[in-house]
Every structure is written in C-alpha cells, then in structure tokens.
GROMACS .gro file of C-alpha atoms in nm:
model
  287
    1MET     CA    1   7.704   2.182   0.381
    2PRO     CA    2   7.614   2.221   0.049
    3GLN     CA    3   7.280   2.405  -0.022
    4PRO     CA    4   7.035   2.433  -0.379
    5GLU     CA    5   7.150   2.706  -0.581
    6SER     CA    6   6.914   2.982  -0.578
    7GLN     CA    7   6.884   3.384  -0.677
    8PRO     CA    8   6.962   3.542  -0.267
    9ALA     CA    9   6.689   3.792  -0.116
   10ARG     CA   10   6.927   4.154  -0.199
   11ILE     CA   11   6.917   4.369   0.116
   12ARG     CA   12   6.955   4.754   0.008
   13ARG     CA   13   7.002   5.059   0.249
   14ARG     CA   14   6.705   5.279   0.231
   15THR     CA   15   6.649   5.624   0.472
   16PHE     CA   16   6.475   5.537   0.737
   17GLY     CA   17   6.372   5.712   1.041
   18LEU     CA   18   6.480   5.739   1.452
   19GLY     CA   19   6.284   5.855   1.742
   20VAL     CA   20   6.109   5.778   1.991
   21ALA     CA   21   5.746   5.892   2.110
   22ALA     CA   22   5.567   5.913   2.435
   23VAL     CA   23   5.313   5.830   2.560
   24THR     CA   24   5.099   5.939   2.828
   25THR     CA   25   4.749   5.846   2.931
   26ALA     CA   26   4.490   6.033   3.130
   27ALA     CA   27   4.332   5.829   3.453
   28ALA     CA   28   3.995   6.015   3.584
   29LEU     CA   29   4.048   5.999   3.936
   30GLU     CA   30   3.736   5.860   4.185
   31SER     CA   31   3.709   6.154   4.331
   32HIS     CA   32   3.608   6.370   4.034
   33VAL     CA   33   3.256   6.388   3.864
   34GLY     CA   34   3.051   6.474   3.636
   35LEU     CA   35   3.318   6.353   3.308
   36PRO     CA   36   3.162   6.301   2.981
   37ALA     CA   37   3.115   5.992   2.835
   38GLY     CA   38   3.376   5.812   2.757
   39ALA     CA   39   3.620   5.970   2.919
   40ALA     CA   40   3.977   5.784   2.994
   41THR     CA   41   3.984   5.554   3.298
   42ALA     CA   42   4.348   5.464   3.445
   43PRO     CA   43   4.440   5.140   3.275
   44ALA     CA   44   4.465   4.763   3.464
   45THR     CA   45   4.735   4.691   3.702
   46GLN     CA   46   4.964   4.423   3.559
   47THR     CA   47   5.081   4.157   3.692
   48PHE     CA   48   5.423   3.936   3.593
   49ASP     CA   49   5.555   3.606   3.763
   50GLU     CA   50   5.993   3.610   3.781
   51THR     CA   51   6.111   3.263   3.751
   52THR     CA   52   6.521   3.193   3.831
   53LEU     CA   53   6.542   2.968   3.526
   54TRP     CA   54   6.916   2.907   3.569
   55ASP     CA   55   7.143   2.986   3.907
   56ASN     CA   56   7.524   3.001   3.887
   57THR     CA   57   7.514   2.977   4.285
   58VAL     CA   58   7.329   2.638   4.304
   59ASP     CA   59   7.378   2.493   3.919
   60PRO     CA   60   7.682   2.396   3.832
   61MET     CA   61   7.812   2.601   3.589
   62ASN     CA   62   8.000   2.943   3.659
   63SER     CA   63   7.801   3.137   3.431
   64TYR     CA   64   7.458   3.088   3.187
   65HIS     CA   65   7.524   3.368   2.938
   66VAL     CA   66   7.306   3.460   2.566
   67HIS     CA   67   6.977   3.339   2.582
   68GLY     CA   68   6.754   3.236   2.315
   69LEU     CA   69   6.359   3.232   2.403
   70ALA     CA   70   6.060   3.091   2.201
   71VAL     CA   71   5.735   2.999   2.192
   72LEU     CA   72   5.552   2.697   2.006
   73PRO     CA   73   5.236   2.720   1.872
   74ASP     CA   74   5.070   2.567   2.133
   75ASP     CA   75   5.220   2.791   2.390
   76THR     CA   76   5.489   2.577   2.488
   77ILE     CA   77   5.746   2.833   2.602
   78LEU     CA   78   6.149   2.678   2.506
   79VAL     CA   79   6.413   2.918   2.623
   80ALA     CA   80   6.806   2.795   2.596
   81THR     CA   81   7.132   2.934   2.766
   82GLU     CA   82   7.498   2.857   2.747
   83GLY     CA   83   7.572   2.611   2.984
   84ARG     CA   84   7.939   2.805   3.090
   85HIS     CA   85   8.239   2.605   3.261
   86GLU     CA   86   8.438   2.916   3.269
   87VAL     CA   87   8.315   3.314   3.274
   88CYS     CA   88   8.471   3.334   2.825
   89ASP     CA   89   8.297   3.387   2.521
   90ALA     CA   90   8.588   3.153   2.342
   91GLY     CA   91   8.605   2.909   2.699
   92PRO     CA   92   8.426   2.558   2.735
   93ARG     CA   93   8.067   2.588   2.702
   94ASP     CA   94   7.732   2.325   2.680
   95LEU     CA   95   7.394   2.426   2.542
   96VAL     CA   96   7.110   2.350   2.807
   97VAL     CA   97   6.747   2.359   2.762
   98ARG     CA   98   6.434   2.404   2.924
   99ARG     CA   99   6.032   2.340   2.834
  100SER     CA  100   5.736   2.550   3.017
  101GLU     CA  101   5.434   2.407   2.901
  102ASP     CA  102   5.193   2.590   3.118
  103GLY     CA  103   5.298   2.943   3.023
  104GLY     CA  104   5.599   2.940   3.185
  105ASP     CA  105   5.429   2.846   3.602
  106THR     CA  106   5.588   2.560   3.631
  107TRP     CA  107   5.983   2.423   3.400
  108GLU     CA  108   6.068   2.012   3.328
  109PRO     CA  109   6.431   1.992   3.436
  110THR     CA  110   6.755   2.061   3.176
  111GLN     CA  111   6.775   1.881   2.901
  112THR     CA  112   7.161   1.902   2.768
  113LEU     CA  113   7.129   1.907   2.435
  114VAL     CA  114   7.533   2.007   2.323
  115ASN     CA  115   7.790   1.895   2.555
  116SER     CA  116   8.148   2.026   2.532
  117VAL     CA  117   8.388   1.772   2.465
  118ASP     CA  118   8.782   1.834   2.535
  119GLY     CA  119   8.730   2.235   2.585
  120GLN     CA  120   8.466   2.310   2.273
  121SER     CA  121   8.284   2.584   2.366
  122TRP     CA  122   7.885   2.621   2.194
  123GLY     CA  123   7.763   2.944   2.169
  124ASN     CA  124   7.499   3.148   2.075
  125PRO     CA  125   7.147   2.991   2.041
  126THR     CA  126   6.929   3.065   1.867
  127PHE     CA  127   6.596   2.907   1.733
  128VAL     CA  128   6.318   2.951   1.470
  129VAL     CA  129   5.970   2.818   1.494
  130ASP     CA  130   5.769   2.740   1.133
  131LYS     CA  131   5.466   2.753   1.260
  132THR     CA  132   5.276   2.569   0.995
  133THR     CA  133   5.437   2.220   1.060
  134GLY     CA  134   5.548   2.305   1.451
  135GLY     CA  135   5.900   2.231   1.318
  136ILE     CA  136   6.227   2.374   1.542
  137PHE     CA  137   6.506   2.484   1.465
  138LEU     CA  138   6.784   2.589   1.701
  139PHE     CA  139   7.094   2.702   1.534
  140TYR     CA  140   7.413   2.811   1.758
  141MET     CA  141   7.800   2.795   1.651
  142LEU     CA  142   8.129   2.592   1.717
  143SER     CA  143   8.356   2.874   1.863
  144ILE     CA  144   8.774   2.872   1.767
  145ARG     CA  145   9.060   3.096   1.832
  146LEU     CA  146   9.404   3.033   1.699
  147PRO     CA  147   9.689   2.970   1.927
  148GLU     CA  148   9.762   3.295   1.893
  149ASN     CA  149   9.525   3.460   2.065
  150THR     CA  150   9.535   3.526   2.374
  151THR     CA  151   9.159   3.710   2.414
  152CYS     CA  152   8.872   3.544   2.475
  153SER     CA  153   8.731   3.583   2.169
  154GLY     CA  154   8.738   3.299   1.887
  155ASP     CA  155   8.830   3.363   1.561
  156ILE     CA  156   8.671   3.131   1.399
  157GLY     CA  157   8.265   3.003   1.439
  158ASP     CA  158   8.083   2.774   1.273
  159LEU     CA  159   7.686   2.695   1.168
  160TYR     CA  160   7.546   2.431   1.355
  161MET     CA  161   7.126   2.290   1.388
  162ILE     CA  162   6.917   2.048   1.516
  163SER     CA  163   6.599   2.014   1.529
  164SER     CA  164   6.281   1.903   1.688
  165SER     CA  165   5.983   1.766   1.529
  166ASP     CA  166   5.759   1.719   1.875
  167GLY     CA  167   5.764   2.014   2.060
  168GLY     CA  168   6.125   2.047   2.187
  169ARG     CA  169   6.134   1.707   2.414
  170THR     CA  170   6.319   1.586   2.181
  171TRP     CA  171   6.634   1.663   1.950
  172THR     CA  172   6.815   1.514   1.582
  173ALA     CA  173   7.152   1.480   1.577
  174ALA     CA  174   7.369   1.803   1.419
  175ARG     CA  175   7.374   1.895   1.133
  176ALA     CA  176   7.703   2.118   0.972
  177MET     CA  177   7.583   2.417   0.814
  178SER     CA  178   7.915   2.502   0.702
  179GLY     CA  179   7.994   2.682   0.291
  180LEU     CA  180   7.660   2.937   0.340
  181PHE     CA  181   7.886   3.199   0.339
  182ASP     CA  182   8.175   3.100   0.151
  183HIS     CA  183   8.080   3.310  -0.161
  184PHE     CA  184   8.092   3.652  -0.027
  185PRO     CA  185   8.434   3.881  -0.091
  186TYR     CA  186   8.501   3.956   0.345
  187ASP     CA  187   8.690   3.659   0.446
  188TRP     CA  188   8.502   3.586   0.772
  189ALA     CA  189   8.555   3.349   0.983
  190LEU     CA  190   8.321   3.321   1.196
  191HIS     CA  191   7.952   3.348   1.191
  192GLY     CA  192   7.743   3.377   1.432
  193PRO     CA  193   7.376   3.362   1.454
  194GLY     CA  194   7.132   3.522   1.634
  195PRO     CA  195   7.073   3.654   1.870
  196GLY     CA  196   6.691   3.548   2.010
  197HIS     CA  197   6.546   3.341   1.786
  198GLY     CA  198   6.450   3.393   1.406
  199ILE     CA  199   6.124   3.507   1.243
  200GLN     CA  200   5.920   3.381   1.034
  201LEU     CA  201   5.715   3.591   0.760
  202ASP     CA  202   5.379   3.623   0.606
  203THR     CA  203   5.482   3.381   0.259
  204GLY     CA  204   5.567   3.114   0.524
  205ARG     CA  205   5.957   3.184   0.487
  206LEU     CA  206   6.147   3.145   0.821
  207LEU     CA  207   6.458   3.383   0.872
  208LEU     CA  208   6.723   3.382   1.124
  209ASN     CA  209   6.973   3.633   1.167
  210CYS     CA  210   7.374   3.597   1.106
  211SER     CA  211   7.660   3.777   1.261
  212HIS     CA  212   7.969   3.751   1.081
  213ARG     CA  213   8.362   3.903   1.076
  214ARG     CA  214   8.723   3.779   0.972
  215VAL     CA  215   8.975   3.668   1.255
  216ILE     CA  216   9.069   3.850   1.565
  217ILE     CA  217   9.426   3.749   1.491
  218GLY     CA  218   9.619   3.977   1.176
  219ASN     CA  219   9.305   4.177   1.176
  220THR     CA  220   9.270   4.478   1.306
  221VAL     CA  221   8.888   4.619   1.392
  222ASP     CA  222   8.856   4.809   1.080
  223GLN     CA  223   8.979   4.504   0.824
  224ARG     CA  224   8.712   4.254   1.075
  225PHE     CA  225   8.433   4.378   0.813
  226TYR     CA  226   8.204   4.318   1.028
  227GLY     CA  227   7.817   4.210   0.910
  228VAL     CA  228   7.521   4.091   0.881
  229ALA     CA  229   7.356   3.840   0.642
  230SER     CA  230   7.074   3.599   0.742
  231ILE     CA  231   6.979   3.263   0.625
  232TYR     CA  232   6.626   3.176   0.482
  233SER     CA  233   6.459   2.907   0.429
  234ASP     CA  234   6.142   2.836   0.187
  235ASP     CA  235   6.049   2.420   0.208
  236HIS     CA  236   5.966   2.455   0.605
  237GLY     CA  237   6.366   2.385   0.700
  238ALA     CA  238   6.448   2.109   0.456
  239THR     CA  239   6.718   2.347   0.292
  240TRP     CA  240   6.876   2.705   0.412
  241GLN     CA  241   7.025   2.976   0.168
  242ALA     CA  242   7.211   3.296   0.262
  243THR     CA  243   7.022   3.590   0.225
  244ALA     CA  244   7.290   3.930   0.086
  245GLU     CA  245   7.491   4.097   0.333
  246VAL     CA  246   7.431   4.453   0.498
  247PRO     CA  247   7.577   4.695   0.318
  248VAL     CA  248   7.927   4.695   0.455
  249SER     CA  249   8.027   4.955   0.683
  250VAL     CA  250   8.354   4.999   0.846
  251PRO     CA  251   8.288   5.353   1.026
  252TYR     CA  252   8.023   5.161   1.160
  253PRO     CA  253   8.032   4.729   1.203
  254ILE     CA  254   7.710   4.603   1.302
  255ASN     CA  255   7.710   4.271   1.421
  256GLU     CA  256   7.393   4.117   1.672
  257ALA     CA  257   7.077   4.261   1.491
  258ARG     CA  258   6.724   4.136   1.558
  259LEU     CA  259   6.479   4.110   1.226
  260VAL     CA  260   6.118   4.197   1.256
  261GLN     CA  261   5.890   4.223   0.922
  262ARG     CA  262   5.687   4.542   0.925
  263SER     CA  263   5.301   4.584   0.795
  264ASP     CA  264   5.449   4.676   0.464
  265GLY     CA  265   5.598   4.331   0.420
  266THR     CA  266   5.953   4.445   0.451
  267VAL     CA  267   6.222   4.409   0.724
  268LEU     CA  268   6.404   4.535   0.962
  269VAL     CA  269   6.703   4.504   1.069
  270ASN     CA  270   6.807   4.652   1.341
  271GLY     CA  271   7.222   4.560   1.439
  272ARG     CA  272   7.434   4.701   1.717
  273ALA     CA  273   7.810   4.834   1.756
  274ALA     CA  274   8.013   4.584   1.694
  275ALA     CA  275   8.311   4.740   1.792
  276GLY     CA  276   8.232   5.058   2.018
  277SER     CA  277   8.121   5.351   1.801
  278GLU     CA  278   7.963   5.663   1.944
  279SER     CA  279   7.705   5.655   1.616
  280LEU     CA  280   7.323   5.593   1.656
  281PRO     CA  281   7.167   5.276   1.687
  282SER     CA  282   7.183   5.123   1.294
  283ALA     CA  283   6.942   4.956   1.086
  284MET     CA  284   6.827   4.910   0.755
  285ILE     CA  285   6.521   4.830   0.569
  286ALA     CA  286   6.512   4.435   0.348
  287ASP     CA  287   6.336   4.366   0.078
   0.00000   0.00000   0.00000
C-alpha cells in the first residue's frame, strides 16, 4: 500500500570483527579452607521448564515450522508458528498463535489467525511490539509459486500485517503492505519478514528485518540477488517505510537475518548465507 514519502535510513558497510569469548568461572569447593575474602563461589544452579506447544502426532497439522515469539510489556508471551498442511515451504499453511499470561507456566488453546483457503501458503510470522503503546504487529508473507516452478519454494512473497491492541486476544483484519520495496533496483519479488521478531530502538522506532530475492524461475542463484532491507515505523505502527538495503553481495548472498541495537545506538544486522556459501557469517552495522 502507498506509504508517505520520507528519507530512508541509510545502511552502509563498516568494518566489523568476529570473535569467540571463552569465559571460565572459578568455583570454590566446600572442602577448601582459608579462601580469601571475595573469592569466587560456584554459580547458582539454573533450571528451566519445557512445554510442547504443538505436536504433529496429536495436533491436526502435518508439521509446525518457523516460529515467532514476543514478550509484551506486561510479560504476556505470544508464540506464533506456521501450521503446515504438508511438508513444503510453499505448500498450504495456516498461521496459529498461543498465549501465556503467567510466564509460560500455562498456555491458552491454539488460535488460528490466518487460514489457508484453496491452498494459500501463509508463512514467516514475525512480531514487532511497541513497548510505549503496547501495540502488537504480526507481519507475515503469502508465498506464491509460478506454474513452471516444480520446487517447494515460492517465487513471489507479498507482505501482510495484522495488529492487536489488547495483548493478542483479538486481531485486526489483514493489511496488505505491498509496494514498500518497489523502488529497489533488483526486481525483488519475494519479501519475507523475520524470522523471529523485530525490535524497538531507544528512539521509539519500530524496526523489522525483511529478506528479499527475485523469482526462482528463470534466475540462477547468482541472479536472484538475495538481500536484506528492513522496514520501520516512527508513528507507532501507523505507517511503515523501507530502509536502504544492506549492500547486496553475489559472492555472499544473505537473506534471513536478526537485528540488535548496540549500546552506541547503531544496529547490527547478522545474516545467514542464502545459498550454501562457505563464507563466514555476515554482519553489517546500520546507522
């Protein structure tokens, strides 16, 4: 849908480092005596509970794949996933969600947010939460295969969004988000939100990663121009605009990525290789 004109936030390449930090903790055994004041002690044991939210052996769908999770300002937890009618990235898929109001101890029954009608393939559920207003935005994609495509991947991916103002109990009608990426020079046809969730910056800006590529039919891997360009909102989700793209690289094509804001205010984009590259993981810094 048309969006107000605005100067997009620029994303440019900067030098970055990759490293692994190994951390060891000294533990004082009870049998030791004469330890100096302030000596390290054994860390407290941490435990966690495990809950199965969907199980294809008892639940109706063939599989449950690609998950999105959000924690609301009141600590309500929302988890969404694709309910796949068959094991196929572009096959019939519903979008379903479950809620927990007690930190994950108990969960409400599954709620179907978007139904597959006549084989529609809804995917990539990705939350963005506005901590100021409590508004929740769930972005997702309608995947479409061209008739010549015999693979299980879609050629076209249109972006959609629904929202909730009551903690995920009820949701608005779907809003088409087409046109946000038409101005890019790559002829991108598939726009996949996420995976995971978006973030809110210190400024209040809502920011969501989206990955892109050309159609599969008629394009080799190098010709698909896998890339990342996010969307953002500065008016609490009323309107959304595209950022500039992370520089598109044919030798290292990135698609699915995560965003994090660093302490200096910059945003780190950490992307995975889209086509089996043997290169190191890619990271970019955004202004």
